mmCIF file of C-alpha atoms in Angstrom:
data_model
loop_
_atom_site.group_PDB
_atom_site.id
_atom_site.type_symbol
_atom_site.label_atom_id
_atom_site.label_comp_id
_atom_site.label_asym_id
_atom_site.label_seq_id
_atom_site.Cartn_x
_atom_site.Cartn_y
_atom_site.Cartn_z
ATOM 1 C CA MET A 80 96.012 165.673 163.036
ATOM 2 C CA PRO A 81 98.664 167.918 163.532
ATOM 3 C CA PRO A 82 102.103 166.367 162.507
ATOM 4 C CA ARG A 83 103.240 166.506 165.962
ATOM 5 C CA ALA A 84 100.300 164.188 167.489
ATOM 6 C CA LYS A 85 101.410 161.392 164.747
ATOM 7 C CA TRP A 86 105.094 161.550 165.610
ATOM 8 C CA ARG A 87 104.327 160.974 169.528
ATOM 9 C CA SER A 88 102.176 158.018 168.498
ATOM 10 C CA ARG A 89 104.786 156.820 166.832
ATOM 11 C CA GLN A 90 107.256 156.725 169.791
ATOM 12 C CA GLY A 91 105.580 153.605 171.314
ATOM 13 C CA PHE A 92 105.571 151.926 168.390
ATOM 14 C CA LEU A 93 109.006 152.045 167.917
ATOM 15 C CA LEU A 94 109.863 150.598 171.535
ATOM 16 C CA VAL A 95 107.501 147.765 171.041
ATOM 17 C CA GLU A 96 109.624 147.001 167.874
ATOM 18 C CA ALA A 97 112.741 147.348 169.659
ATOM 19 C CA VAL A 98 111.945 144.957 172.156
ATOM 20 C CA LEU A 99 110.713 142.346 169.790
ATOM 21 C CA SER A 100 113.853 142.751 167.615
ATOM 22 C CA ALA A 101 116.035 142.220 170.536
ATOM 23 C CA VAL A 102 113.703 138.918 171.732
ATOM 24 C CA VAL A 103 114.080 137.717 168.213
ATOM 25 C CA ILE A 104 117.692 138.534 168.068
ATOM 26 C CA ALA A 105 118.216 136.501 171.477
ATOM 27 C CA VAL A 106 116.476 133.615 170.481
ATOM 28 C CA GLY A 107 118.443 133.398 167.387
ATOM 29 C CA LEU A 108 121.503 133.732 169.211
ATOM 30 C CA VAL A 109 120.588 130.864 171.396
ATOM 31 C CA PHE A 110 120.322 128.286 168.526
ATOM 32 C CA VAL A 111 123.508 129.828 166.545
ATOM 33 C CA SER A 112 125.312 129.095 169.991
ATOM 34 C CA ARG A 113 124.097 125.758 170.311
ATOM 35 C CA ALA A 114 124.682 124.990 166.455
ATOM 36 C CA LEU A 115 128.346 125.980 167.057
ATOM 37 C CA ALA A 116 128.745 123.847 169.982
ATOM 38 C CA SER A 117 127.537 120.786 168.220
ATOM 39 C CA GLU A 118 129.782 121.345 165.151
ATOM 40 C CA VAL A 119 132.750 121.792 167.541
ATOM 41 C CA LYS A 120 131.799 118.312 169.010
ATOM 42 C CA ALA A 121 131.476 116.852 165.712
ATOM 43 C CA LEU A 122 134.909 118.384 164.522
ATOM 44 C CA ARG A 123 136.540 116.978 167.488
ATOM 45 C CA THR A 124 135.154 113.671 166.905
ATOM 46 C CA VAL A 125 136.257 113.586 163.133
ATOM 47 C CA GLU A 126 139.908 115.012 164.223
ATOM 48 C CA GLU A 127 140.022 111.968 166.732
ATOM 49 C CA ALA A 128 138.989 109.600 164.094
ATOM 50 C CA ALA A 129 141.376 110.623 161.887
ATOM 51 C CA VAL A 130 144.339 110.355 164.520
ATOM 52 C CA VAL A 131 143.139 106.726 165.185
ATOM 53 C CA ALA A 132 143.006 106.086 161.750
ATOM 54 C CA TRP A 133 146.665 107.310 161.091
ATOM 55 C CA LEU A 134 148.146 105.673 163.877
ATOM 56 C CA ALA A 135 146.571 102.311 162.561
ATOM 57 C CA GLN A 136 148.318 103.204 158.901
ATOM 58 C CA ASN A 137 151.514 103.666 160.291
ATOM 59 C CA LEU A 138 151.561 100.572 162.525
ATOM 60 C CA MET A 139 150.432 98.432 160.028
ATOM 61 C CA ARG A 140 153.003 99.870 157.632
ATOM 62 C CA GLU A 141 155.712 99.398 160.032
ATOM 63 C CA LEU A 142 154.913 95.650 160.739
ATOM 64 C CA GLU A 143 154.604 95.163 156.911
ATOM 65 C CA GLY A 144 158.127 96.655 156.473
ATOM 66 C CA GLN A 145 159.454 94.209 158.812
ATOM 67 C CA VAL A 146 157.895 91.544 156.624
ATOM 68 C CA GLN A 147 159.180 92.866 153.547
ATOM 69 C CA ASP A 148 162.601 93.285 154.715
ATOM 70 C CA GLY A 149 162.878 89.417 155.804
ATOM 71 C CA ARG A 150 162.679 89.862 159.317
ATOM 72 C CA ALA A 151 160.128 88.812 161.804
ATOM 73 C CA PRO A 152 157.622 91.294 162.849
ATOM 74 C CA SER A 153 157.245 92.767 166.289
ATOM 75 C CA ARG A 154 156.026 89.911 168.768
ATOM 76 C CA ALA A 155 153.923 91.987 171.212
ATOM 77 C CA ARG A 156 150.365 91.520 170.752
ATOM 78 C CA SER A 157 149.206 94.546 172.292
ATOM 79 C CA GLY A 158 150.865 98.188 173.631
ATOM 80 C CA THR A 159 150.529 101.983 173.914
ATOM 81 C CA PHE A 160 151.702 104.607 171.563
ATOM 82 C CA ASP A 161 154.615 106.900 172.502
ATOM 83 C CA ALA A 162 154.186 110.855 172.965
ATOM 84 C CA PRO A 163 152.182 112.740 171.559
ATOM 85 C CA ASN A 164 149.688 109.924 171.190
ATOM 86 C CA THR A 165 150.205 108.271 174.607
ATOM 87 C CA GLY A 166 146.812 108.091 175.239
ATOM 88 C CA TYR A 167 145.740 105.407 172.211
ATOM 89 C CA GLN A 168 146.515 101.691 173.033
ATOM 90 C CA TRP A 169 146.963 99.121 170.160
ATOM 91 C CA ALA A 170 146.463 95.403 169.851
ATOM 92 C CA LEU A 171 146.689 92.829 167.067
ATOM 93 C CA SER A 172 145.360 89.307 166.392
ATOM 94 C CA ALA A 173 145.533 87.153 163.533
ATOM 95 C CA ALA A 174 143.291 84.221 162.015
ATOM 96 C CA PRO A 175 144.002 81.304 159.647
ATOM 97 C CA ILE A 176 142.168 81.914 156.242
ATOM 98 C CA HIS A 177 140.691 78.134 155.682
ATOM 99 C CA ALA A 178 139.941 77.604 151.871
ATOM 100 C CA GLY A 179 138.277 74.348 151.505
ATOM 101 C CA ASP A 180 139.927 71.152 152.302
ATOM 102 C CA GLU A 181 143.673 72.911 151.722
ATOM 103 C CA GLU A 182 146.003 73.904 154.897
ATOM 104 C CA PRO A 183 146.033 77.278 155.089
ATOM 105 C CA SER A 184 148.765 79.352 153.607
ATOM 106 C CA ARG A 185 147.757 82.812 154.413
ATOM 107 C CA GLY A 186 145.901 84.615 157.532
ATOM 108 C CA VAL A 187 144.156 87.942 158.316
ATOM 109 C CA VAL A 188 145.977 90.043 160.629
ATOM 110 C CA THR A 189 143.998 92.381 162.313
ATOM 111 C CA LEU A 190 145.054 95.501 164.400
ATOM 112 C CA VAL A 191 142.857 97.611 166.644
ATOM 113 C CA ILE A 192 143.342 101.179 167.741
ATOM 114 C CA ARG A 193 141.176 102.842 170.588
ATOM 115 C CA ARG A 194 141.612 105.420 172.973
ATOM 116 C CA THR A 195 142.496 104.267 176.808
ATOM 117 C CA GLY A 196 139.554 104.565 178.833
ATOM 118 C CA THR A 197 136.973 104.736 176.304
ATOM 119 C CA GLN A 198 135.155 102.586 173.131
ATOM 120 C CA ALA A 199 134.736 105.702 171.051
ATOM 121 C CA ASN A 200 136.488 105.914 168.141
ATOM 122 C CA VAL A 201 137.968 102.079 167.362
ATOM 123 C CA THR A 202 139.909 101.620 164.211
ATOM 124 C CA ALA A 203 140.314 98.063 162.805
ATOM 125 C CA MET A 204 142.394 97.392 160.124
ATOM 126 C CA ARG A 205 143.060 94.178 158.564
ATOM 127 C CA ALA A 206 145.664 92.723 156.014
ATOM 128 C CA VAL A 207 146.394 89.331 154.027
ATOM 129 C CA TRP A 208 149.462 87.852 154.889
ATOM 130 C CA PRO A 209 151.304 84.806 154.222
ATOM 131 C CA LEU A 210 150.841 82.437 157.139
ATOM 132 C CA GLU A 211 154.824 81.941 157.861
ATOM 133 C CA TYR A 212 155.224 85.711 158.253
ATOM 134 C CA ILE A 213 152.395 85.872 161.338
ATOM 135 C CA PRO A 214 153.967 85.273 164.615
ATOM 136 C CA GLY A 215 152.340 81.969 166.266
ATOM 137 C CA GLU A 216 151.496 84.480 169.450
ATOM 138 C CA TRP A 217 149.254 86.357 167.307
ATOM 139 C CA LEU A 218 147.210 83.367 166.190
#
């Protein structure tokens, strides 16, 4: 067979290879784009969880600082945060710790923070405080 005839039959084969390669690449790109979209969603979830945890730690530190300074902690049971975190709300509650027949001297203060209008990324932080530092409105 002359060399020119071999080359002509090979032309059609190259076109089929190119089409199959394009299909494989297109399918691969679909899966890659879906993976990236789910990765972005996961990163947003992690970022929001970090913001909620940071807000909870700061508010609890503020309340504990008031107690350590000898001041009564803020008596509000709930509220919202200032800008740029206006989309988050917090709520406080407390319960005395009963140890056998003794009168309780300590209580558990619970701080719950959540995004306004959703149940996602609810963070609860608990701390043990002397009972005399816990406002009666929290119990």
